[in-house]
mmCIF file of C-alpha atoms in Angstrom:
data_model
loop_
_atom_site.group_PDB
_atom_site.id
_atom_site.type_symbol
_atom_site.label_atom_id
_atom_site.label_comp_id
_atom_site.label_asym_id
_atom_site.label_seq_id
_atom_site.Cartn_x
_atom_site.Cartn_y
_atom_site.Cartn_z
ATOM 1 C CA MET A 103 67.848 140.930 -209.709
ATOM 2 C CA SER A 104 67.324 139.626 -213.233
ATOM 3 C CA ASN A 105 67.301 135.902 -213.906
ATOM 4 C CA SER A 106 70.750 136.017 -215.538
ATOM 5 C CA GLN A 107 73.483 138.623 -215.565
ATOM 6 C CA THR A 108 77.189 139.147 -216.048
ATOM 7 C CA ILE A 109 79.136 140.710 -213.196
ATOM 8 C CA GLU A 110 82.716 141.653 -212.497
ATOM 9 C CA ILE A 111 84.384 140.637 -209.245
ATOM 10 C CA GLU A 112 87.980 141.579 -208.521
ATOM 11 C CA GLY A 113 88.618 141.964 -212.241
ATOM 12 C CA LYS A 114 87.052 138.601 -213.152
ATOM 13 C CA GLN A 115 84.008 138.332 -215.420
ATOM 14 C CA LEU A 116 81.326 135.881 -214.280
ATOM 15 C CA ALA A 117 78.101 134.945 -216.042
ATOM 16 C CA LEU A 118 75.455 134.137 -213.431
ATOM 17 C CA THR A 119 72.458 132.120 -214.599
ATOM 18 C CA ASN A 120 69.019 130.977 -213.397
ATOM 19 C CA LEU A 121 69.168 133.326 -210.427
ATOM 20 C CA ASP A 122 65.435 132.980 -209.739
ATOM 21 C CA LYS A 123 65.580 129.185 -209.559
ATOM 22 C CA VAL A 124 64.327 128.001 -206.169
ATOM 23 C CA LEU A 125 66.807 125.646 -204.525
ATOM 24 C CA TYR A 126 64.987 125.300 -201.183
ATOM 25 C CA PRO A 127 61.284 124.734 -202.044
ATOM 26 C CA ALA A 128 60.092 124.908 -198.427
ATOM 27 C CA THR A 129 61.358 128.472 -198.017
ATOM 28 C CA GLY A 130 61.683 129.799 -201.560
ATOM 29 C CA PHE A 131 65.424 130.348 -201.081
ATOM 30 C CA SER A 132 66.789 130.874 -204.579
ATOM 31 C CA LYS A 133 70.047 130.400 -206.415
ATOM 32 C CA GLY A 134 70.472 134.172 -206.416
ATOM 33 C CA GLN A 135 70.216 134.172 -202.619
ATOM 34 C CA LEU A 136 72.701 131.295 -202.455
ATOM 35 C CA ILE A 137 75.218 133.306 -204.486
ATOM 36 C CA ASP A 138 74.560 136.421 -202.407
ATOM 37 C CA TYR A 139 75.151 134.501 -199.165
ATOM 38 C CA TYR A 140 78.474 133.063 -200.294
ATOM 39 C CA ALA A 141 79.604 136.444 -201.635
ATOM 40 C CA ARG A 142 78.844 138.146 -198.324
ATOM 41 C CA ILE A 143 80.313 135.429 -196.084
ATOM 42 C CA ALA A 144 83.481 135.248 -198.205
ATOM 43 C CA PRO A 145 85.691 137.454 -195.963
ATOM 44 C CA ALA A 146 85.253 134.945 -193.136
ATOM 45 C CA LEU A 147 85.067 131.777 -195.245
ATOM 46 C CA VAL A 148 87.802 132.146 -197.880
ATOM 47 C CA PRO A 149 90.742 132.111 -195.388
ATOM 48 C CA HIS A 150 89.559 128.690 -194.172
ATOM 49 C CA LEU A 151 89.199 127.284 -197.698
ATOM 50 C CA SER A 152 92.314 128.818 -199.226
ATOM 51 C CA GLY A 153 94.883 126.189 -200.184
ATOM 52 C CA HIS A 154 92.669 123.250 -199.178
ATOM 53 C CA PRO A 155 91.518 120.769 -201.862
ATOM 54 C CA LEU A 156 87.754 121.137 -202.091
ATOM 55 C CA THR A 157 84.949 118.715 -202.899
ATOM 56 C CA LEU A 158 81.675 120.248 -204.078
ATOM 57 C CA LYS A 159 78.252 118.795 -203.386
ATOM 58 C CA ARG A 160 76.067 120.127 -206.179
ATOM 59 C CA TYR A 161 72.258 120.298 -206.286
ATOM 60 C CA PRO A 162 71.370 121.635 -209.752
ATOM 61 C CA GLY A 163 67.674 120.872 -209.263
ATOM 62 C CA GLY A 164 67.458 121.979 -205.641
ATOM 63 C CA VAL A 165 67.816 120.278 -202.261
ATOM 64 C CA ASP A 166 64.915 117.894 -202.895
ATOM 65 C CA GLN A 167 66.360 116.635 -206.181
ATOM 66 C CA GLU A 168 69.332 114.500 -207.155
ATOM 67 C CA PHE A 169 72.794 115.697 -206.179
ATOM 68 C CA PHE A 170 76.337 114.696 -206.970
ATOM 69 C CA PHE A 171 79.782 115.106 -205.455
ATOM 70 C CA GLU A 172 82.350 116.759 -207.658
ATOM 71 C CA LYS A 173 85.982 116.218 -206.760
ATOM 72 C CA ASN A 174 87.510 116.675 -210.187
ATOM 73 C CA ALA A 175 86.994 120.260 -211.322
ATOM 74 C CA THR A 176 84.695 120.573 -214.318
ATOM 75 C CA LYS A 177 86.462 121.190 -217.616
ATOM 76 C CA HIS A 178 84.035 124.015 -218.313
ATOM 77 C CA ARG A 179 85.633 126.484 -215.946
ATOM 78 C CA PRO A 180 87.314 129.873 -216.346
ATOM 79 C CA ASP A 181 91.070 129.707 -216.843
ATOM 80 C CA TRP A 182 91.583 131.710 -213.637
ATOM 81 C CA ILE A 183 90.100 128.983 -211.411
ATOM 82 C CA LYS A 184 92.988 127.434 -209.481
ATOM 83 C CA THR A 185 93.189 123.651 -209.147
ATOM 84 C CA THR A 186 95.638 121.244 -207.573
ATOM 85 C CA PRO A 187 96.476 117.763 -208.946
ATOM 86 C CA ILE A 188 96.309 114.995 -206.335
ATOM 87 C CA TRP A 189 96.788 111.309 -207.024
ATOM 88 C CA SER A 190 93.809 109.154 -206.053
ATOM 89 C CA GLU A 191 94.726 105.619 -205.029
ATOM 90 C CA GLY A 192 91.086 104.558 -205.136
ATOM 91 C CA ASN A 193 90.541 105.813 -208.691
ATOM 92 C CA GLN A 194 94.116 105.237 -209.839
ATOM 93 C CA ARG A 195 94.241 108.627 -211.482
ATOM 94 C CA THR A 196 95.044 112.246 -210.797
ATOM 95 C CA VAL A 197 92.146 114.363 -209.540
ATOM 96 C CA ASN A 198 92.222 118.117 -210.085
ATOM 97 C CA TYR A 199 90.636 119.618 -206.980
ATOM 98 C CA ILE A 200 89.433 123.212 -206.881
ATOM 99 C CA LEU A 201 91.231 125.677 -204.608
ATOM 100 C CA ALA A 202 88.727 128.293 -203.435
ATOM 101 C CA ASN A 203 91.340 130.948 -202.764
ATOM 102 C CA ASN A 204 89.265 134.023 -203.488
ATOM 103 C CA LEU A 205 85.827 135.597 -203.782
ATOM 104 C CA PRO A 206 85.389 135.111 -207.560
ATOM 105 C CA THR A 207 85.959 131.349 -207.195
ATOM 106 C CA LEU A 208 83.439 131.155 -204.365
ATOM 107 C CA VAL A 209 80.797 132.974 -206.440
ATOM 108 C CA TRP A 210 81.566 130.813 -209.480
ATOM 109 C CA MET A 211 81.030 127.645 -207.400
ATOM 110 C CA ALA A 212 77.756 128.993 -205.999
ATOM 111 C CA ASN A 213 76.573 129.590 -209.570
ATOM 112 C CA LEU A 214 77.091 125.842 -210.136
ATOM 113 C CA ALA A 215 74.579 125.236 -207.311
ATOM 114 C CA ALA A 216 77.424 123.894 -205.159
ATOM 115 C CA ILE A 217 75.374 124.232 -201.998
ATOM 116 C CA GLU A 218 77.743 122.270 -199.751
ATOM 117 C CA LEU A 219 81.513 122.718 -199.539
ATOM 118 C CA HIS A 220 83.679 119.906 -198.175
ATOM 119 C CA PRO A 221 87.379 120.803 -197.777
ATOM 120 C CA SER A 222 90.262 118.540 -196.828
ATOM 121 C CA LEU A 223 91.817 119.017 -193.398
ATOM 122 C CA SER A 224 95.166 119.333 -195.212
ATOM 123 C CA LEU A 225 96.662 121.980 -197.417
ATOM 124 C CA ALA A 226 97.283 120.836 -200.977
ATOM 125 C CA LYS A 227 100.997 121.460 -200.583
ATOM 126 C CA ASP A 228 101.191 119.006 -197.667
ATOM 127 C CA MET A 229 98.422 116.443 -197.987
ATOM 128 C CA GLU A 230 99.857 114.091 -195.386
ATOM 129 C CA SER A 231 99.677 116.651 -192.576
ATOM 130 C CA PRO A 232 96.261 117.717 -191.217
ATOM 131 C CA ARG A 233 95.933 121.266 -189.942
ATOM 132 C CA ALA A 234 93.402 120.253 -187.289
ATOM 133 C CA MET A 235 91.785 117.289 -185.588
ATOM 134 C CA VAL A 236 88.009 117.006 -185.800
ATOM 135 C CA PHE A 237 85.289 115.097 -183.976
ATOM 136 C CA ASP A 238 81.869 114.789 -185.614
ATOM 137 C CA LEU A 239 79.191 114.221 -182.967
ATOM 138 C CA ASP A 240 76.291 112.528 -184.730
ATOM 139 C CA PRO A 241 73.120 111.752 -182.739
ATOM 140 C CA GLY A 242 71.103 108.603 -183.366
ATOM 141 C CA PRO A 243 67.381 109.345 -182.814
ATOM 142 C CA PRO A 244 65.811 109.884 -180.385
ATOM 143 C CA ALA A 245 69.084 111.530 -179.289
ATOM 144 C CA ASN A 246 69.524 115.018 -180.727
ATOM 145 C CA MET A 247 71.664 118.149 -180.528
ATOM 146 C CA ILE A 248 71.216 118.371 -176.741
ATOM 147 C CA GLN A 249 73.002 115.069 -176.180
ATOM 148 C CA CYS A 250 75.693 116.256 -178.608
ATOM 149 C CA CYS A 251 76.171 119.364 -176.461
ATOM 150 C CA GLN A 252 76.801 117.211 -173.395
ATOM 151 C CA VAL A 253 79.314 115.038 -175.243
ATOM 152 C CA GLY A 254 80.993 118.122 -176.672
ATOM 153 C CA ILE A 255 81.451 119.587 -173.212
ATOM 154 C CA TRP A 256 82.969 116.329 -171.978
ATOM 155 C CA LEU A 257 85.375 116.448 -174.911
ATOM 156 C CA ARG A 258 86.307 120.037 -174.109
ATOM 157 C CA GLU A 259 87.101 119.042 -170.519
ATOM 158 C CA ILE A 260 89.474 116.345 -171.748
ATOM 159 C CA PHE A 261 91.192 118.777 -174.109
ATOM 160 C CA GLU A 262 91.582 121.358 -171.340
ATOM 161 C CA HIS A 263 93.060 118.663 -169.123
ATOM 162 C CA LEU A 264 95.581 118.018 -171.908
ATOM 163 C CA GLY A 265 96.285 121.717 -172.380
ATOM 164 C CA LEU A 266 94.508 121.944 -175.752
ATOM 165 C CA GLN A 267 92.008 124.517 -176.947
ATOM 166 C CA SER A 268 88.963 123.300 -178.870
ATOM 167 C CA PHE A 269 86.290 125.076 -180.872
ATOM 168 C CA PRO A 270 82.687 123.956 -181.553
ATOM 169 C CA LYS A 271 80.522 124.449 -184.618
ATOM 170 C CA THR A 272 77.180 123.086 -185.654
ATOM 171 C CA SER A 273 77.109 120.659 -188.549
ATOM 172 C CA GLY A 274 74.226 122.649 -189.998
ATOM 173 C CA SER A 275 72.255 119.424 -189.870
ATOM 174 C CA LYS A 276 71.573 117.617 -186.600
ATOM 175 C CA GLY A 277 74.931 117.377 -184.868
ATOM 176 C CA LEU A 278 77.896 119.224 -183.428
ATOM 177 C CA GLN A 279 81.538 119.209 -184.510
ATOM 178 C CA ILE A 280 84.573 119.909 -182.346
ATOM 179 C CA TYR A 281 87.836 121.131 -183.878
ATOM 180 C CA VAL A 282 91.274 121.112 -182.278
ATOM 181 C CA PRO A 283 93.658 123.342 -184.285
ATOM 182 C CA LEU A 284 97.180 121.981 -184.696
ATOM 183 C CA ASN A 285 99.057 123.848 -187.449
ATOM 184 C CA THR A 286 102.175 121.877 -186.559
ATOM 185 C CA ALA A 287 103.949 118.950 -188.162
ATOM 186 C CA THR A 288 101.819 115.853 -187.592
ATOM 187 C CA SER A 289 100.238 112.989 -189.514
ATOM 188 C CA TYR A 290 96.837 111.429 -190.007
ATOM 189 C CA ASP A 291 98.108 108.313 -188.265
ATOM 190 C CA ALA A 292 98.679 110.478 -185.190
ATOM 191 C CA THR A 293 95.400 112.431 -185.290
ATOM 192 C CA LYS A 294 93.243 109.473 -186.257
ATOM 193 C CA GLY A 295 94.781 107.259 -183.592
ATOM 194 C CA PHE A 296 94.429 109.976 -180.977
ATOM 195 C CA ALA A 297 90.819 110.716 -181.958
ATOM 196 C CA HIS A 298 89.896 107.027 -181.914
ATOM 197 C CA ALA A 299 91.446 106.631 -178.483
ATOM 198 C CA LEU A 300 89.483 109.571 -177.072
ATOM 199 C CA ALA A 301 86.271 108.247 -178.626
ATOM 200 C CA ARG A 302 86.844 104.904 -176.895
ATOM 201 C CA LEU A 303 87.651 106.679 -173.640
ATOM 202 C CA LEU A 304 84.369 108.590 -173.745
ATOM 203 C CA GLU A 305 82.492 105.442 -174.705
ATOM 204 C CA ASP A 306 83.989 103.588 -171.726
ATOM 205 C CA GLN A 307 82.988 106.393 -169.362
ATOM 206 C CA HIS A 308 79.478 106.989 -170.763
ATOM 207 C CA ARG A 309 78.234 103.765 -172.319
ATOM 208 C CA ASP A 310 74.621 104.830 -171.862
ATOM 209 C CA LEU A 311 75.085 107.789 -174.209
ATOM 210 C CA ILE A 312 78.206 107.408 -176.385
ATOM 211 C CA VAL A 313 79.281 104.969 -179.073
ATOM 212 C CA SER A 314 82.479 104.975 -181.112
ATOM 213 C CA ASP A 315 81.408 102.245 -183.569
ATOM 214 C CA MET A 316 79.588 103.426 -186.701
ATOM 215 C CA LYS A 317 77.211 100.418 -186.900
ATOM 216 C CA LYS A 318 73.709 101.905 -187.116
ATOM 217 C CA GLN A 319 72.151 99.349 -184.779
ATOM 218 C CA LEU A 320 74.479 100.515 -182.003
ATOM 219 C CA ARG A 321 73.671 104.207 -182.422
ATOM 220 C CA VAL A 322 69.980 104.292 -181.455
ATOM 221 C CA GLY A 323 69.517 106.927 -178.749
ATOM 222 C CA LYS A 324 73.261 107.554 -178.538
ATOM 223 C CA VAL A 325 75.819 109.981 -179.890
ATOM 224 C CA LEU A 326 78.401 108.629 -182.305
ATOM 225 C CA VAL A 327 81.776 110.240 -181.648
ATOM 226 C CA ASP A 328 82.987 109.964 -185.223
ATOM 227 C CA TRP A 329 86.766 109.966 -185.072
ATOM 228 C CA SER A 330 87.165 108.573 -188.599
ATOM 229 C CA GLN A 331 86.933 112.007 -190.245
ATOM 230 C CA ASN A 332 90.622 112.391 -189.439
ATOM 231 C CA ASP A 333 91.681 110.774 -192.666
ATOM 232 C CA GLU A 334 93.522 112.007 -195.741
ATOM 233 C CA HIS A 335 90.779 110.598 -197.962
ATOM 234 C CA LYS A 336 87.828 112.149 -196.124
ATOM 235 C CA THR A 337 86.378 115.632 -195.925
ATOM 236 C CA THR A 338 84.182 117.428 -193.406
ATOM 237 C CA ILE A 339 81.551 120.053 -194.098
ATOM 238 C CA SER A 340 83.154 123.492 -194.100
ATOM 239 C CA LEU A 341 82.326 126.114 -191.540
ATOM 240 C CA TYR A 342 79.892 128.666 -193.012
ATOM 241 C CA SER A 343 78.789 126.139 -195.653
ATOM 242 C CA LEU A 344 75.099 125.952 -196.372
ATOM 243 C CA ARG A 345 73.507 122.529 -195.958
ATOM 244 C CA ALA A 346 71.039 120.817 -198.246
ATOM 245 C CA ARG A 347 68.277 120.595 -195.674
ATOM 246 C CA GLU A 348 64.651 121.743 -195.809
ATOM 247 C CA HIS A 349 65.769 125.199 -194.696
ATOM 248 C CA PRO A 350 69.024 126.971 -195.677
ATOM 249 C CA THR A 351 70.834 126.116 -192.459
ATOM 250 C CA VAL A 352 74.568 126.730 -192.096
ATOM 251 C CA SER A 353 77.429 124.909 -190.398
ATOM 252 C CA THR A 354 78.013 127.653 -187.849
ATOM 253 C CA PRO A 355 80.883 128.341 -185.418
ATOM 254 C CA VAL A 356 79.468 128.840 -181.918
ATOM 255 C CA GLU A 357 80.794 129.801 -178.515
ATOM 256 C CA TRP A 358 81.072 127.253 -175.737
ATOM 257 C CA GLU A 359 78.633 129.386 -173.691
ATOM 258 C CA GLU A 360 76.052 128.853 -176.440
ATOM 259 C CA VAL A 361 76.588 125.100 -176.238
ATOM 260 C CA GLU A 362 76.199 125.231 -172.453
ATOM 261 C CA GLN A 363 73.062 127.370 -172.743
ATOM 262 C CA ALA A 364 71.428 124.983 -175.212
ATOM 263 C CA LEU A 365 72.206 122.072 -172.870
ATOM 264 C CA LYS A 366 70.884 123.940 -169.848
ATOM 265 C CA LYS A 367 67.633 124.905 -171.572
ATOM 266 C CA LYS A 368 67.414 121.602 -173.465
ATOM 267 C CA ASP A 369 66.585 123.589 -176.579
ATOM 268 C CA PRO A 370 68.295 122.349 -179.779
ATOM 269 C CA GLY A 371 66.774 125.277 -181.658
ATOM 270 C CA LEU A 372 69.276 127.589 -179.964
ATOM 271 C CA LEU A 373 71.962 126.053 -182.184
ATOM 272 C CA VAL A 374 70.158 126.218 -185.517
ATOM 273 C CA PHE A 375 71.194 129.094 -187.766
ATOM 274 C CA GLU A 376 70.107 129.974 -191.283
ATOM 275 C CA ALA A 377 72.026 132.028 -193.825
ATOM 276 C CA ALA A 378 70.730 135.483 -192.852
ATOM 277 C CA GLN A 379 71.371 134.814 -189.150
ATOM 278 C CA VAL A 380 74.934 133.700 -189.817
ATOM 279 C CA LEU A 381 75.740 136.881 -191.736
ATOM 280 C CA LYS A 382 74.523 138.939 -188.774
ATOM 281 C CA ARG A 383 76.506 136.791 -186.327
ATOM 282 C CA VAL A 384 79.755 137.250 -188.234
ATOM 283 C CA GLU A 385 79.201 140.976 -188.546
ATOM 284 C CA LYS A 386 78.649 141.199 -184.783
ATOM 285 C CA MET A 387 80.962 138.504 -183.399
ATOM 286 C CA GLY A 388 83.652 138.105 -186.042
ATOM 287 C CA ASP A 389 84.976 134.723 -187.107
ATOM 288 C CA LEU A 390 84.895 132.529 -184.001
ATOM 289 C CA PHE A 391 87.083 130.015 -185.828
ATOM 290 C CA ALA A 392 89.874 132.488 -186.621
ATOM 291 C CA PRO A 393 92.236 130.681 -184.183
ATOM 292 C CA LEU A 394 92.005 127.591 -186.429
ATOM 293 C CA LEU A 395 94.158 129.458 -188.941
ATOM 294 C CA SER A 396 97.117 130.197 -186.692
ATOM 295 C CA LEU A 397 96.912 128.567 -183.259
ATOM 296 C CA LYS A 398 99.723 126.017 -182.956
ATOM 297 C CA GLN A 399 99.159 123.007 -180.698
ATOM 298 C CA LYS A 400 100.820 119.622 -180.379
ATOM 299 C CA LEU A 401 99.071 116.403 -179.501
ATOM 300 C CA PRO A 402 100.406 114.658 -176.405
ATOM 301 C CA ARG A 403 101.472 111.036 -176.633
ATOM 302 C CA PHE A 404 98.412 108.842 -176.847
ATOM 303 C CA GLU A 405 99.794 105.383 -176.094
ATOM 304 C CA GLY A 406 97.455 103.709 -173.648
ATOM 305 C CA ILE A 407 94.605 106.164 -174.000
ATOM 306 C CA GLY A 408 91.319 104.351 -174.360
ATOM 307 C CA LYS A 409 92.525 101.077 -172.832
ATOM 308 C CA THR A 410 90.741 100.329 -169.581
ATOM 309 C CA GLU A 411 91.696 98.117 -166.696
ATOM 310 C CA PRO A 412 89.099 95.548 -165.596
ATOM 311 C CA GLY A 413 86.565 97.220 -163.310
ATOM 312 C CA SER A 414 87.912 100.685 -164.052
ATOM 313 C CA GLU A 415 86.036 103.508 -165.782
ATOM 314 C CA THR A 416 89.187 105.522 -166.378
ATOM 315 C CA ALA A 417 91.462 104.921 -169.317
ATOM 316 C CA GLN A 418 95.169 104.538 -168.871
ATOM 317 C CA GLY A 419 97.127 107.611 -169.843
ATOM 318 C CA VAL A 420 94.255 110.058 -169.227
ATOM 319 C CA GLU A 421 92.455 110.333 -165.919
ATOM 320 C CA LYS A 422 88.852 111.452 -166.056
ATOM 321 C CA PRO A 423 89.101 115.261 -165.999
ATOM 322 C CA LYS A 424 87.298 117.439 -163.519
ATOM 323 C CA PRO A 425 84.822 119.924 -165.012
ATOM 324 C CA ARG A 426 86.282 123.367 -165.501
ATOM 325 C CA PRO A 427 84.482 126.676 -165.910
ATOM 326 C CA SER A 428 84.025 127.819 -169.485
ATOM 327 C CA ARG A 429 86.595 130.307 -170.677
ATOM 328 C CA GLY A 430 84.239 131.433 -173.412
ATOM 329 C CA ARG A 431 85.062 134.405 -175.550
ATOM 330 C CA LYS A 432 87.800 135.580 -173.194
ATOM 331 C CA ALA A 433 89.875 132.674 -174.447
ATOM 332 C CA LEU A 434 89.624 133.866 -178.001
ATOM 333 C CA SER A 435 92.327 136.024 -179.459
ATOM 334 C CA ALA A 436 91.634 139.626 -180.327
ATOM 335 C CA LYS A 437 91.788 138.573 -183.948
ATOM 336 C CA ALA A 438 88.951 136.119 -183.395
ATOM 337 C CA ARG A 439 86.760 138.923 -182.054
ATOM 338 C CA THR A 440 87.486 141.352 -184.856
ATOM 339 C CA PRO A 441 84.325 141.719 -186.937
ATOM 340 C CA HIS A 442 84.543 141.015 -190.623
ATOM 341 C CA LYS A 443 82.615 143.174 -193.019
ATOM 342 C CA ALA A 444 80.071 141.008 -194.759
ATOM 343 C CA ALA A 445 79.360 143.255 -197.719
ATOM 344 C CA SER A 446 79.630 141.847 -201.204
ATOM 345 C CA ARG A 447 82.235 143.361 -203.508
ATOM 346 C CA THR A 448 80.452 142.323 -206.655
ATOM 347 C CA LYS A 449 79.689 144.758 -209.429
ATOM 348 C CA LYS A 450 77.004 144.552 -212.039
#
């Protein structure tokens, strides 16, 4: 691959530059490899980004250099890049967010060294209604991914008790994230309140391991159940997004059996995946998060959840659930198990 070239993708002309530039010094992972990864993962990734306002985290000098978040799409963009205008109360102006609705847009963003992709939980056409509820499990050292696995399994048990399906993915960094697809009319007030209540419930039941308050001094050796991501003004790292770590790790959908296995073996390395591994996983296993696109679920009423009676370890409104056997891949729809072809459609 030459250092710069012009390619055609789905009828769009793209000029790719500085392809040999190393973005991950520890591994030699280059900008060309970054573009190749996003082109090949596109069949699984684009459906999850399509229609969602997107914030880019760009590292033009590589992961060990300065970065910047880009919400407002750069003016120097092809006229075929789709954007959506959204009013920003904080900035008191309209922000034109990128909509990564297709492969050419994904490749164009990768050429900007947009290593990390952070989409809204909402579609641009309905910003007040999240499509899913998310919990970001963030370990405070010396806690690590293993403690996150335990907390994630406790969360899954609560969701099963409430008749809700949940899906885990790695953050691509040090934690685990749990998604509950909704795809029904709801609001951030509802999802954020519900998530906060469950975080408090878990904290009440497992004070030695879980905290729901973001104060750093409270998080040492514990797992923060970050419920605050359920907010119209916040974004969460996208599934299949690369992370700006020492190695090109990816925020990777995983099966509950994999979470259980990592916990059983106490091996956090079992849930660390780099770009090449993720491409092989998707080719073999399909998109484990496919149900997030279509599965419709409604949150139960949450009044009283998280409020405890004196001397009680069980919150009102939700009794402590009994552990249930993992349903694993059998619970996934046939669509979720259908492999996606990971081949790039780019032409020189």
